[in-house]
Short mmCIF file of N, CA and C in Angstrom, two decimals:
data_model
loop_
_atom_site.label_atom_id
_atom_site.label_comp_id
_atom_site.label_asym_id
_atom_site.label_seq_id
_atom_site.Cartn_x
_atom_site.Cartn_y
_atom_site.Cartn_z
N UNK S 37 12.45 32.15 -25.80
CA UNK S 37 13.07 33.25 -26.50
C UNK S 37 14.22 32.71 -27.32
N UNK S 38 14.35 33.25 -28.51
CA UNK S 38 15.38 32.71 -29.38
C UNK S 38 15.77 33.71 -30.45
N UNK S 39 16.91 33.48 -31.06
CA UNK S 39 17.32 34.22 -32.24
C UNK S 39 16.97 33.37 -33.43
N UNK S 40 16.24 33.94 -34.36
CA UNK S 40 15.92 33.24 -35.58
C UNK S 40 16.78 33.83 -36.67
N UNK S 41 17.84 33.15 -37.03
CA UNK S 41 18.72 33.64 -38.08
C UNK S 41 18.22 33.09 -39.41
N UNK S 42 17.40 33.87 -40.08
CA UNK S 42 16.81 33.44 -41.34
C UNK S 42 17.86 33.51 -42.44
N UNK S 43 18.60 34.57 -42.47
CA UNK S 43 19.70 34.73 -43.42
C UNK S 43 20.96 34.89 -42.60
N UNK S 44 22.06 34.45 -43.14
CA UNK S 44 23.31 34.55 -42.40
C UNK S 44 23.63 36.01 -42.11
N UNK S 45 23.85 36.29 -40.86
CA UNK S 45 24.27 37.63 -40.46
C UNK S 45 25.72 37.78 -40.93
N UNK S 46 26.09 38.95 -41.44
CA UNK S 46 27.44 39.11 -41.96
C UNK S 46 28.51 38.64 -40.98
N UNK S 47 29.38 37.79 -41.46
CA UNK S 47 30.48 37.31 -40.62
C UNK S 47 31.34 38.49 -40.21
N UNK S 48 31.79 38.46 -38.98
CA UNK S 48 32.65 39.50 -38.45
C UNK S 48 32.06 40.90 -38.60
N UNK S 49 30.77 41.02 -38.30
CA UNK S 49 30.17 42.36 -38.32
C UNK S 49 30.99 43.25 -37.42
N UNK S 50 31.22 44.47 -37.87
CA UNK S 50 32.09 45.34 -37.09
C UNK S 50 31.38 46.53 -36.47
N UNK S 51 30.10 46.70 -36.77
CA UNK S 51 29.34 47.72 -36.05
C UNK S 51 27.87 47.36 -36.03
N UNK S 52 27.23 47.77 -34.94
CA UNK S 52 25.81 47.55 -34.75
C UNK S 52 25.17 48.89 -34.44
N UNK S 53 24.18 49.28 -35.24
CA UNK S 53 23.42 50.49 -34.99
C UNK S 53 22.12 50.07 -34.33
N UNK S 54 21.98 50.37 -33.05
CA UNK S 54 20.80 50.01 -32.26
C UNK S 54 19.83 51.18 -32.30
N UNK S 55 18.65 50.96 -32.86
CA UNK S 55 17.69 52.02 -33.09
C UNK S 55 16.38 51.67 -32.41
N UNK S 56 15.77 52.60 -31.71
CA UNK S 56 14.50 52.31 -31.07
C UNK S 56 14.15 53.30 -29.98
N UNK S 57 13.45 52.80 -28.97
CA UNK S 57 12.91 53.65 -27.91
C UNK S 57 13.73 53.54 -26.62
N UNK S 58 13.12 53.86 -25.50
CA UNK S 58 13.84 53.87 -24.22
C UNK S 58 14.33 52.49 -23.80
N UNK S 59 13.64 51.43 -24.23
CA UNK S 59 14.09 50.09 -23.90
C UNK S 59 15.38 49.79 -24.68
N UNK S 60 15.42 50.23 -25.92
CA UNK S 60 16.65 50.09 -26.69
C UNK S 60 17.78 50.91 -26.06
N UNK S 61 17.43 52.07 -25.55
CA UNK S 61 18.42 52.96 -24.95
C UNK S 61 18.96 52.40 -23.63
N UNK S 62 18.12 51.64 -22.92
CA UNK S 62 18.56 51.08 -21.64
C UNK S 62 18.02 51.83 -20.44
N UNK S 63 16.93 52.55 -20.65
CA UNK S 63 16.30 53.32 -19.58
C UNK S 63 16.00 52.44 -18.39
N UNK S 64 16.21 52.93 -17.20
CA UNK S 64 15.85 52.27 -15.95
C UNK S 64 16.83 51.18 -15.53
N UNK S 65 17.97 51.10 -16.21
CA UNK S 65 19.00 50.15 -15.78
C UNK S 65 19.43 50.54 -14.38
N UNK S 66 19.52 49.56 -13.51
CA UNK S 66 19.82 49.85 -12.11
C UNK S 66 21.30 50.06 -11.83
N UNK S 67 22.16 49.72 -12.79
CA UNK S 67 23.59 49.96 -12.58
C UNK S 67 24.26 50.57 -13.81
N UNK S 68 23.44 51.27 -14.61
CA UNK S 68 23.90 51.91 -15.84
C UNK S 68 24.41 50.92 -16.88
N UNK S 69 24.07 49.65 -16.73
CA UNK S 69 24.39 48.66 -17.75
C UNK S 69 23.13 48.37 -18.55
N UNK S 70 23.22 48.54 -19.84
CA UNK S 70 22.12 48.22 -20.73
C UNK S 70 22.43 46.89 -21.41
N UNK S 71 21.48 46.40 -22.21
CA UNK S 71 21.79 45.17 -22.93
C UNK S 71 22.99 45.39 -23.83
N UNK S 72 23.18 46.64 -24.29
CA UNK S 72 24.32 46.94 -25.17
C UNK S 72 25.62 46.93 -24.40
N UNK S 73 25.60 47.37 -23.17
CA UNK S 73 26.79 47.29 -22.33
C UNK S 73 27.18 45.85 -22.08
N UNK S 74 26.18 45.01 -21.80
CA UNK S 74 26.45 43.59 -21.59
C UNK S 74 26.95 42.94 -22.89
N UNK S 75 26.33 43.31 -24.02
CA UNK S 75 26.77 42.76 -25.30
C UNK S 75 28.20 43.21 -25.61
N UNK S 76 28.47 44.51 -25.43
CA UNK S 76 29.79 45.03 -25.76
C UNK S 76 30.87 44.30 -24.96
N UNK S 77 30.56 43.98 -23.71
CA UNK S 77 31.53 43.27 -22.86
C UNK S 77 31.79 41.85 -23.36
N UNK S 78 30.85 41.30 -24.15
CA UNK S 78 30.98 39.94 -24.63
C UNK S 78 31.48 39.84 -26.07
N UNK S 79 31.59 40.98 -26.74
CA UNK S 79 32.00 40.99 -28.14
C UNK S 79 33.46 41.41 -28.27
N UNK S 80 34.08 41.09 -29.39
CA UNK S 80 35.44 41.57 -29.61
C UNK S 80 35.49 43.09 -29.59
N UNK S 81 36.59 43.64 -29.17
CA UNK S 81 36.71 45.10 -29.08
C UNK S 81 36.61 45.76 -30.45
N UNK S 82 36.76 45.00 -31.52
CA UNK S 82 36.66 45.57 -32.86
C UNK S 82 35.21 45.85 -33.27
N UNK S 83 34.24 45.31 -32.51
CA UNK S 83 32.83 45.55 -32.81
C UNK S 83 32.38 46.80 -32.06
N UNK S 84 31.86 47.74 -32.81
CA UNK S 84 31.42 49.01 -32.23
C UNK S 84 29.89 49.06 -32.22
N UNK S 85 29.31 49.39 -31.06
CA UNK S 85 27.86 49.51 -30.94
C UNK S 85 27.50 50.98 -30.83
N UNK S 86 26.60 51.42 -31.69
CA UNK S 86 26.09 52.79 -31.65
C UNK S 86 24.65 52.69 -31.16
N UNK S 87 24.38 53.19 -29.96
CA UNK S 87 23.04 53.11 -29.39
C UNK S 87 22.30 54.40 -29.71
N UNK S 88 21.35 54.30 -30.65
CA UNK S 88 20.55 55.46 -31.07
C UNK S 88 19.14 55.40 -30.47
N UNK S 89 18.96 54.61 -29.41
CA UNK S 89 17.65 54.54 -28.76
C UNK S 89 17.28 55.89 -28.19
N UNK S 90 16.02 56.27 -28.35
CA UNK S 90 15.55 57.58 -27.90
C UNK S 90 14.32 57.39 -27.02
N UNK S 91 14.46 57.66 -25.71
CA UNK S 91 13.32 57.50 -24.81
C UNK S 91 12.08 58.27 -25.29
N UNK S 92 10.94 57.60 -25.19
CA UNK S 92 9.68 58.22 -25.56
C UNK S 92 9.33 58.12 -27.03
N UNK S 93 10.25 57.60 -27.84
CA UNK S 93 9.99 57.60 -29.28
C UNK S 93 9.07 56.45 -29.69
N UNK S 94 8.42 56.69 -30.80
CA UNK S 94 7.63 55.67 -31.45
C UNK S 94 8.34 55.33 -32.75
N UNK S 95 7.84 54.33 -33.47
CA UNK S 95 8.54 53.92 -34.68
C UNK S 95 8.76 55.11 -35.60
N UNK S 96 9.97 55.23 -36.06
CA UNK S 96 10.36 56.30 -36.98
C UNK S 96 10.77 55.65 -38.29
N UNK S 97 10.25 56.16 -39.38
CA UNK S 97 10.65 55.63 -40.68
C UNK S 97 12.03 56.19 -41.01
N UNK S 98 12.95 55.30 -41.26
CA UNK S 98 14.32 55.66 -41.61
C UNK S 98 14.49 55.49 -43.12
N UNK S 99 14.77 56.58 -43.82
CA UNK S 99 14.98 56.45 -45.26
C UNK S 99 16.39 55.94 -45.52
N UNK S 100 16.64 55.55 -46.77
CA UNK S 100 17.95 54.97 -47.08
C UNK S 100 19.07 55.98 -46.84
N UNK S 101 18.78 57.27 -46.93
CA UNK S 101 19.80 58.30 -46.65
C UNK S 101 20.25 58.24 -45.19
N UNK S 102 19.33 57.90 -44.27
CA UNK S 102 19.69 57.75 -42.86
C UNK S 102 20.79 56.70 -42.71
N UNK S 103 20.62 55.59 -43.41
CA UNK S 103 21.60 54.50 -43.33
C UNK S 103 22.89 54.85 -44.08
N UNK S 104 22.74 55.42 -45.25
CA UNK S 104 23.92 55.79 -46.04
C UNK S 104 24.80 56.75 -45.25
N UNK S 105 24.19 57.68 -44.53
CA UNK S 105 24.96 58.66 -43.74
C UNK S 105 25.69 58.00 -42.57
N UNK S 106 25.25 56.82 -42.16
CA UNK S 106 25.87 56.13 -41.03
C UNK S 106 26.75 54.95 -41.46
N UNK S 107 26.89 54.77 -42.75
CA UNK S 107 27.76 53.71 -43.26
C UNK S 107 29.21 54.05 -42.96
N UNK S 108 29.94 53.06 -42.58
CA UNK S 108 31.38 53.21 -42.35
C UNK S 108 32.06 52.33 -43.38
N UNK S 109 32.79 52.93 -44.27
CA UNK S 109 33.42 52.19 -45.37
C UNK S 109 34.24 51.02 -44.83
N UNK S 110 34.08 49.90 -45.49
CA UNK S 110 34.85 48.72 -45.14
C UNK S 110 34.32 47.92 -43.96
N UNK S 111 33.23 48.36 -43.35
CA UNK S 111 32.68 47.64 -42.21
C UNK S 111 31.40 46.91 -42.61
N UNK S 112 31.21 45.76 -42.00
CA UNK S 112 29.95 45.04 -42.13
C UNK S 112 29.07 45.53 -41.00
N UNK S 113 27.91 46.03 -41.36
CA UNK S 113 27.09 46.69 -40.36
C UNK S 113 25.71 46.06 -40.20
N UNK S 114 25.25 46.06 -38.96
CA UNK S 114 23.93 45.53 -38.59
C UNK S 114 23.09 46.68 -38.05
N UNK S 115 21.83 46.72 -38.44
CA UNK S 115 20.87 47.66 -37.87
C UNK S 115 19.88 46.85 -37.06
N UNK S 116 19.75 47.16 -35.77
CA UNK S 116 18.82 46.45 -34.90
C UNK S 116 17.69 47.39 -34.48
N UNK S 117 16.48 47.01 -34.84
CA UNK S 117 15.30 47.83 -34.53
C UNK S 117 14.54 47.23 -33.36
N UNK S 118 14.22 48.09 -32.39
CA UNK S 118 13.36 47.70 -31.29
C UNK S 118 12.42 48.86 -31.01
N UNK S 119 11.32 48.90 -31.77
CA UNK S 119 10.27 49.88 -31.56
C UNK S 119 8.97 49.15 -31.34
N UNK S 120 8.02 49.81 -30.76
CA UNK S 120 6.68 49.26 -30.62
C UNK S 120 6.09 49.45 -29.25
N UNK S 121 6.92 49.46 -28.22
CA UNK S 121 6.40 49.57 -26.86
C UNK S 121 5.54 50.83 -26.70
N UNK S 122 6.05 51.97 -27.13
CA UNK S 122 5.29 53.22 -27.00
C UNK S 122 4.17 53.29 -28.02
N UNK S 123 4.36 52.65 -29.17
CA UNK S 123 3.32 52.65 -30.20
C UNK S 123 2.07 51.94 -29.68
N UNK S 124 2.26 50.77 -29.06
CA UNK S 124 1.09 50.04 -28.55
C UNK S 124 0.45 50.78 -27.39
N UNK S 125 1.25 51.45 -26.57
CA UNK S 125 0.71 52.26 -25.46
C UNK S 125 -0.16 53.40 -26.01
N UNK S 126 0.12 53.82 -27.26
CA UNK S 126 -0.67 54.88 -27.90
C UNK S 126 -1.76 54.30 -28.81
N UNK S 127 -2.02 53.00 -28.66
CA UNK S 127 -3.09 52.30 -29.38
C UNK S 127 -2.88 52.16 -30.88
N UNK S 128 -1.63 52.12 -31.32
CA UNK S 128 -1.32 51.81 -32.71
C UNK S 128 -1.53 50.31 -32.89
N UNK S 129 -2.06 49.91 -34.02
CA UNK S 129 -2.30 48.49 -34.26
C UNK S 129 -1.04 47.79 -34.77
N UNK S 130 -1.03 46.49 -34.61
CA UNK S 130 0.09 45.69 -35.10
C UNK S 130 0.24 45.84 -36.61
N UNK S 131 -0.88 45.81 -37.33
CA UNK S 131 -0.82 45.91 -38.79
C UNK S 131 -0.23 47.26 -39.24
N UNK S 132 -0.59 48.33 -38.56
CA UNK S 132 -0.05 49.64 -38.91
C UNK S 132 1.45 49.70 -38.61
N UNK S 133 1.85 49.21 -37.46
CA UNK S 133 3.26 49.25 -37.08
C UNK S 133 4.11 48.39 -38.01
N UNK S 134 3.61 47.22 -38.39
CA UNK S 134 4.37 46.35 -39.27
C UNK S 134 4.39 46.87 -40.70
N UNK S 135 3.26 47.40 -41.15
CA UNK S 135 3.16 47.88 -42.53
C UNK S 135 2.51 46.86 -43.43
N UNK S 136 1.72 47.34 -44.35
CA UNK S 136 0.99 46.44 -45.25
C UNK S 136 1.78 46.12 -46.50
N UNK S 137 2.78 46.91 -46.79
CA UNK S 137 3.65 46.66 -47.94
C UNK S 137 5.00 47.32 -47.64
N UNK S 138 5.90 47.31 -48.59
CA UNK S 138 7.24 47.86 -48.35
C UNK S 138 7.28 49.38 -48.41
N UNK S 139 6.13 50.03 -48.27
CA UNK S 139 6.12 51.50 -48.27
C UNK S 139 5.75 52.07 -46.90
N UNK S 140 5.53 51.21 -45.91
CA UNK S 140 5.16 51.70 -44.58
C UNK S 140 5.76 50.81 -43.50
N UNK S 141 5.82 51.34 -42.29
CA UNK S 141 6.15 50.58 -41.08
C UNK S 141 7.49 49.87 -41.09
N UNK S 142 7.54 48.80 -40.31
CA UNK S 142 8.76 48.00 -40.17
C UNK S 142 9.22 47.48 -41.52
N UNK S 143 8.29 47.12 -42.37
CA UNK S 143 8.66 46.62 -43.70
C UNK S 143 9.49 47.64 -44.47
N UNK S 144 9.09 48.90 -44.42
CA UNK S 144 9.84 49.95 -45.11
C UNK S 144 11.21 50.14 -44.48
N UNK S 145 11.28 50.12 -43.16
CA UNK S 145 12.57 50.27 -42.49
C UNK S 145 13.53 49.15 -42.88
N UNK S 146 13.03 47.93 -42.97
CA UNK S 146 13.88 46.80 -43.37
C UNK S 146 14.42 47.04 -44.79
N UNK S 147 13.54 47.42 -45.71
CA UNK S 147 13.97 47.67 -47.09
C UNK S 147 15.00 48.79 -47.15
N UNK S 148 14.78 49.85 -46.40
CA UNK S 148 15.70 50.98 -46.41
C UNK S 148 17.04 50.64 -45.77
N UNK S 149 17.02 49.83 -44.71
CA UNK S 149 18.28 49.41 -44.09
C UNK S 149 19.12 48.63 -45.10
N UNK S 150 18.48 47.71 -45.80
CA UNK S 150 19.20 46.92 -46.80
C UNK S 150 19.74 47.81 -47.92
N UNK S 151 18.91 48.75 -48.39
CA UNK S 151 19.35 49.65 -49.46
C UNK S 151 20.51 50.53 -49.00
N UNK S 152 20.54 50.83 -47.70
CA UNK S 152 21.61 51.66 -47.14
C UNK S 152 22.84 50.89 -46.72
N UNK S 153 22.87 49.58 -47.00
CA UNK S 153 24.05 48.78 -46.72
C UNK S 153 24.12 48.14 -45.34
N UNK S 154 22.99 48.08 -44.63
CA UNK S 154 22.94 47.46 -43.30
C UNK S 154 22.18 46.15 -43.37
N UNK S 155 22.58 45.20 -42.55
CA UNK S 155 21.83 43.96 -42.41
C UNK S 155 20.81 44.18 -41.29
N UNK S 156 19.50 44.03 -41.57
CA UNK S 156 18.48 44.29 -40.54
C UNK S 156 18.25 43.11 -39.59
N UNK S 157 18.20 43.44 -38.32
CA UNK S 157 17.85 42.50 -37.26
C UNK S 157 16.74 43.16 -36.45
N UNK S 158 15.60 42.51 -36.37
CA UNK S 158 14.45 43.09 -35.68
C UNK S 158 14.23 42.35 -34.37
N UNK S 159 13.92 43.12 -33.32
CA UNK S 159 13.65 42.54 -32.01
C UNK S 159 12.16 42.58 -31.72
N UNK S 160 11.64 41.51 -31.13
CA UNK S 160 10.24 41.52 -30.73
C UNK S 160 10.05 42.51 -29.58
N UNK S 161 8.81 42.93 -29.40
CA UNK S 161 8.46 43.88 -28.35
C UNK S 161 8.18 43.10 -27.07
N UNK S 162 8.86 43.49 -25.99
CA UNK S 162 8.66 42.78 -24.72
C UNK S 162 7.35 43.23 -24.06
N UNK S 163 6.84 42.36 -23.21
CA UNK S 163 5.60 42.65 -22.47
C UNK S 163 5.84 43.77 -21.46
N UNK S 164 4.80 44.50 -21.17
CA UNK S 164 4.85 45.48 -20.09
C UNK S 164 3.53 45.43 -19.33
N UNK S 165 3.61 45.60 -18.03
CA UNK S 165 2.42 45.42 -17.20
C UNK S 165 1.43 46.57 -17.32
N UNK S 166 1.80 47.64 -17.99
CA UNK S 166 0.92 48.80 -18.10
C UNK S 166 0.00 48.74 -19.32
N UNK S 167 0.14 47.71 -20.17
CA UNK S 167 -0.74 47.59 -21.33
C UNK S 167 -2.14 47.18 -20.92
N UNK S 168 -3.13 47.68 -21.66
CA UNK S 168 -4.49 47.17 -21.52
C UNK S 168 -4.55 45.81 -22.22
N UNK S 169 -5.62 45.10 -22.04
CA UNK S 169 -5.76 43.80 -22.71
C UNK S 169 -5.69 43.97 -24.23
N UNK S 170 -6.31 45.01 -24.77
CA UNK S 170 -6.29 45.25 -26.22
C UNK S 170 -4.88 45.57 -26.71
N UNK S 171 -4.13 46.35 -25.94
CA UNK S 171 -2.75 46.68 -26.32
C UNK S 171 -1.86 45.43 -26.30
N UNK S 172 -2.07 44.57 -25.33
CA UNK S 172 -1.30 43.32 -25.25
C UNK S 172 -1.62 42.41 -26.44
N UNK S 173 -2.86 42.38 -26.86
CA UNK S 173 -3.23 41.60 -28.05
C UNK S 173 -2.48 42.13 -29.27
N UNK S 174 -2.42 43.45 -29.42
CA UNK S 174 -1.70 44.04 -30.55
C UNK S 174 -0.20 43.74 -30.49
N UNK S 175 0.38 43.80 -29.29
CA UNK S 175 1.80 43.49 -29.13
C UNK S 175 2.08 42.06 -29.59
N UNK S 176 1.26 41.13 -29.13
CA UNK S 176 1.45 39.73 -29.51
C UNK S 176 1.23 39.53 -31.01
N UNK S 177 0.26 40.23 -31.59
CA UNK S 177 0.01 40.12 -33.03
C UNK S 177 1.19 40.67 -33.83
N UNK S 178 1.77 41.77 -33.37
CA UNK S 178 2.93 42.35 -34.04
C UNK S 178 4.11 41.39 -33.99
N UNK S 179 4.36 40.84 -32.81
CA UNK S 179 5.47 39.90 -32.68
C UNK S 179 5.28 38.69 -33.60
N UNK S 180 4.04 38.25 -33.75
CA UNK S 180 3.78 37.13 -34.66
C UNK S 180 4.01 37.55 -36.11
N UNK S 181 3.63 38.77 -36.46
CA UNK S 181 3.93 39.27 -37.81
C UNK S 181 5.44 39.28 -38.06
N UNK S 182 6.20 39.68 -37.05
CA UNK S 182 7.67 39.68 -37.20
C UNK S 182 8.17 38.26 -37.44
N UNK S 183 7.66 37.30 -36.67
CA UNK S 183 8.09 35.91 -36.81
C UNK S 183 7.71 35.36 -38.20
N UNK S 184 6.49 35.64 -38.61
CA UNK S 184 5.97 35.08 -39.86
C UNK S 184 6.62 35.65 -41.11
N UNK S 185 7.18 36.84 -41.03
CA UNK S 185 7.67 37.53 -42.22
C UNK S 185 9.18 37.66 -42.32
N UNK S 186 9.92 37.15 -41.35
CA UNK S 186 11.38 37.31 -41.36
C UNK S 186 12.00 36.71 -42.63
N UNK S 187 11.63 35.50 -42.96
CA UNK S 187 12.23 34.84 -44.13
C UNK S 187 11.89 35.59 -45.42
N UNK S 188 10.64 35.95 -45.58
CA UNK S 188 10.20 36.61 -46.80
C UNK S 188 10.80 38.00 -47.00
N UNK S 189 11.00 38.71 -45.91
CA UNK S 189 11.54 40.07 -46.02
C UNK S 189 13.05 40.13 -45.83
N UNK S 190 13.66 39.03 -45.40
CA UNK S 190 15.11 38.96 -45.32
C UNK S 190 15.73 39.67 -44.14
N UNK S 191 15.17 39.50 -42.95
CA UNK S 191 15.80 40.01 -41.74
C UNK S 191 15.91 38.89 -40.73
N UNK S 192 16.81 39.06 -39.79
CA UNK S 192 16.89 38.12 -38.67
C UNK S 192 16.07 38.68 -37.53
N UNK S 193 15.62 37.79 -36.67
CA UNK S 193 14.72 38.15 -35.59
C UNK S 193 15.30 37.74 -34.25
N UNK S 194 15.30 38.66 -33.32
CA UNK S 194 15.61 38.33 -31.93
C UNK S 194 14.27 38.27 -31.22
N UNK S 195 13.91 37.07 -30.79
CA UNK S 195 12.60 36.84 -30.21
C UNK S 195 12.73 36.73 -28.69
N UNK S 196 12.25 37.75 -28.00
CA UNK S 196 12.30 37.76 -26.54
C UNK S 196 11.15 36.99 -25.92
N UNK S 197 10.26 36.45 -26.74
CA UNK S 197 9.15 35.67 -26.22
C UNK S 197 8.18 36.52 -25.42
N UNK S 198 7.39 35.87 -24.60
CA UNK S 198 6.40 36.57 -23.79
C UNK S 198 6.83 36.67 -22.33
N UNK S 199 8.10 36.48 -22.09
CA UNK S 199 8.64 36.62 -20.74
C UNK S 199 8.41 38.04 -20.25
N UNK S 200 8.04 38.17 -19.00
CA UNK S 200 7.97 39.49 -18.39
C UNK S 200 9.31 39.68 -17.67
N UNK S 201 10.11 40.58 -18.18
CA UNK S 201 11.44 40.83 -17.61
C UNK S 201 11.31 41.65 -16.34
N UNK S 202 12.24 41.48 -15.39
CA UNK S 202 12.18 42.27 -14.16
C UNK S 202 12.20 43.78 -14.49
N UNK S 203 11.27 44.52 -13.91
CA UNK S 203 11.23 45.97 -14.11
C UNK S 203 11.05 46.67 -12.78
N UNK S 204 11.36 47.95 -12.78
CA UNK S 204 11.11 48.75 -11.59
C UNK S 204 9.86 49.60 -11.77
N UNK S 205 9.37 49.69 -13.02
CA UNK S 205 8.23 50.56 -13.30
C UNK S 205 7.15 49.90 -14.16
N UNK S 206 7.27 48.60 -14.42
CA UNK S 206 6.29 47.91 -15.24
C UNK S 206 6.54 48.05 -16.73
N UNK S 207 7.54 48.82 -17.10
CA UNK S 207 7.84 49.07 -18.52
C UNK S 207 9.28 48.71 -18.86
N UNK S 208 10.22 49.33 -18.17
CA UNK S 208 11.64 49.22 -18.50
C UNK S 208 12.33 48.14 -17.67
N UNK S 209 13.06 47.24 -18.32
CA UNK S 209 13.77 46.21 -17.55
C UNK S 209 14.81 46.80 -16.60
N UNK S 210 15.06 46.09 -15.54
CA UNK S 210 16.18 46.41 -14.65
C UNK S 210 17.45 45.88 -15.32
N UNK S 211 18.57 46.09 -14.68
CA UNK S 211 19.82 45.56 -15.23
C UNK S 211 19.75 44.05 -15.44
N UNK S 212 19.10 43.33 -14.51
CA UNK S 212 18.95 41.88 -14.67
C UNK S 212 18.15 41.55 -15.92
N UNK S 213 17.11 42.33 -16.18
CA UNK S 213 16.32 42.13 -17.40
C UNK S 213 17.12 42.41 -18.65
N UNK S 214 17.90 43.51 -18.64
CA UNK S 214 18.74 43.82 -19.80
C UNK S 214 19.81 42.75 -20.01
N UNK S 215 20.34 42.22 -18.92
CA UNK S 215 21.35 41.17 -19.04
C UNK S 215 20.75 39.93 -19.69
N UNK S 216 19.52 39.57 -19.32
CA UNK S 216 18.85 38.44 -19.94
C UNK S 216 18.61 38.72 -21.42
N UNK S 217 18.16 39.92 -21.74
CA UNK S 217 17.93 40.28 -23.14
C UNK S 217 19.25 40.19 -23.93
N UNK S 218 20.34 40.65 -23.36
CA UNK S 218 21.64 40.59 -24.03
C UNK S 218 22.05 39.14 -24.29
N UNK S 219 21.77 38.25 -23.35
CA UNK S 219 22.15 36.85 -23.55
C UNK S 219 21.34 36.22 -24.70
N UNK S 220 20.13 36.71 -24.91
CA UNK S 220 19.32 36.23 -26.04
C UNK S 220 19.84 36.82 -27.35
N UNK S 221 20.26 38.09 -27.32
CA UNK S 221 20.74 38.77 -28.52
C UNK S 221 22.17 38.41 -28.89
N UNK S 222 22.95 37.89 -27.95
CA UNK S 222 24.38 37.66 -28.16
C UNK S 222 24.72 36.82 -29.39
N UNK S 223 23.92 35.82 -29.76
CA UNK S 223 24.29 35.07 -30.97
C UNK S 223 24.45 35.93 -32.22
N UNK S 224 23.84 37.13 -32.23
CA UNK S 224 23.99 38.02 -33.37
C UNK S 224 25.46 38.37 -33.53
#
């Protein structure tokens, strides 16, 4: 697992907008610490994390107005996307989730984040034991699309690899899993 910094992340970023599903939100943390709690404890107090993770959600297309409305004047801002877990559980394909051009999927979200003044950082989708073999193939294909396209589309990638993080339900990491994820994301 690694952070692939394709383009320099803004120096002294002062806010991070974390967007995604229940894993982004920190569902199932055993001590109410999410990866964002662990990250916040390791970052300067001037960095503000806004956790917009929504349990049960699938990828949502964010238009540039979404980002513009969340811009804070004078701050360097990062948008971190972690969607896909629920999409693959619903049999969405990697190609559909990623998007075939800049008008759909993750590709569109990256373009809109940039247009809205945010630096995009995309996280790979972690494994879950409840996927069928076909869903796991799609998850791995999506993660490879993220790796292969980071430079061309201009986002940084947090790659959690194919590690199976400790979970209590086969889907959501425990606090130990979130702490490991935070240590991978911390270079951001």
